[in-house]
């Protein structure tokens, strides 16, 4: 919000400099981001009165003008078409400096000496208008400095307005803040005008069909107007505020919006069918609307429209339409001043991608109490500047009045929150300055009624903040917080997550973080285009490369590998712990599952003289990583079983008891080719939530054995399809509790082992914690293991 100090002085009598005011506003929570000093680009120019105009004897288009500058008369040769006797114009005597930086010298034009120059606006650097001399108001005194009387010396503050303070998006709103901060009176100039003509109800009518989104709509009718350029003072204030002047009627609506914070709209009344205004939602056949900028805007069922008796004429609170805009032929204007529901305007503005000064204010919430005062102020100015008449009365339709709640402020609570010792009179004085007089009070509290323009004051803490602002944040004592300090222990899942990261880092892995938003083509590369997979799609993605939420971690890891390979980094060990997202039928939010995934590729170790580069990672490296992970997390009964995964070779399921945690294996070469990968890739993916559920929090301590173990070797042949892990599982089932360890030390396939079978040899360790076992005691358990293998797996004992 750009605040002109000259405009601000219409409401308060400032007793501080602009810089001091900027500092005080900033300390009160209204940050002044910039301070701009405005000054005229000319000097020495004064108000001149033309007393006589005569033809130039040597030129038809020139005239001899006698100008009075308050001290004496000067003869000036002038060619402007609008010079008239008795009128006031800017006069530059000899020696004055014009906007181009050049000093004016005495000149002779067609044989007659000119002692100065009457000026147009472009010659003063005030605009680009060179159609004629700049006409000045008749009440100015000849000889007065032009920059002073036109208020060209000004300072503009660029104030950053937070979203909760829409009341400060106006000169009046900031004037209220300045009056409260400086504790000076606020003067609101009276709005006075004369009504004449027919009652407005005989010419116009307003109906609200959507009172929820339009709680109040008011209108006035101004007739017999003339469209012409706005006076300089109004154009100057609009320019200082960052708005462009258009014509007197449109400029009035913008001026009052900046002054009161109330957006207004001017309709060409002759373009409104039957003079009616209807506030409603679009009808089924109304699919688009052409706004003032000539763009066709799509309409939805929740777009609030301002219509006449048959068709839309404006998008409520956002922008008017071409069919009823003010033009050079406009003579009668219906002025709109309304209060619209902020969320409705915000949704419409965002959906259309259409932002305007009006929408910026409406979507934050304007002052419901300023609707009529702003309407009257606009009618007054429009009648004055357009030489029009204001019809009697106004239309005020208010089906749902906006009421602000009363708020109770406790003195004890205020001092407790702020760390102050303010007395009740001090707090009452601060509230008075904020125009919040107490309606009720007792020994420890004050009850106030926030004014209509302070929609942000709804709770006690809001009033405490206001007390802090006005008391001064720099006056609040600095104290250390009195808190019981203590760190909160992370939850179990977070602890296991950190432990998992430590285990992987110890195994030489690097953690990566990939985007949760991915293109759906990545899943197609992994699972194939024929696979039917339901994605959670973003309603408004940044790009097609981030259009869906991932269903799987592997595509992101493989894309990471592809990028590394493109930079010749082909030896990778990476992992990621993150969520995947699956749609839930009939629900808006997806199901989120925490997953763990990773990949290995390239050399087993970093290249060195004793590590040949062809020593590449393989299946057993991957399986070893999984075993280290499961052991590190104290997952019991972990087993590996062959499984089928569409994009893997040597796919193996990872289980903890009966629970399948995930899988591991080699990425199929065809899938690797889709990702443009030229080497073997070993991948794994586990459901981390299931993994955490299977993990133990603490290791069980087992004392060192006091008695020696009895060792036995066992060699059996089993079908190739039977994994060694399954053999170990049966061995333990049949050998417990005396069997404490089984180690696979040899795998052999070939003669004399039959084709389709292989030989597995194990070291078996038997031990009793209370005594030394004898061979005779071990034999029955050993025989039970052999029998169990024969019965359950069809194993054969090797000699």
CSV table of C-alpha atoms in Angstrom, one decimal, residues 245 316 369 421 611:
chain,number,residue,atom,x,y,z
A,245,UNK,CA,-6.0,8.0,-14.3
A,316,UNK,CA,-18.7,-9.7,-8.3
A,369,UNK,CA,-19.5,-0.4,8.0
A,421,UNK,CA,3.0,-4.8,34.7
A,611,UNK,CA,40.8,-54.8,-5.8
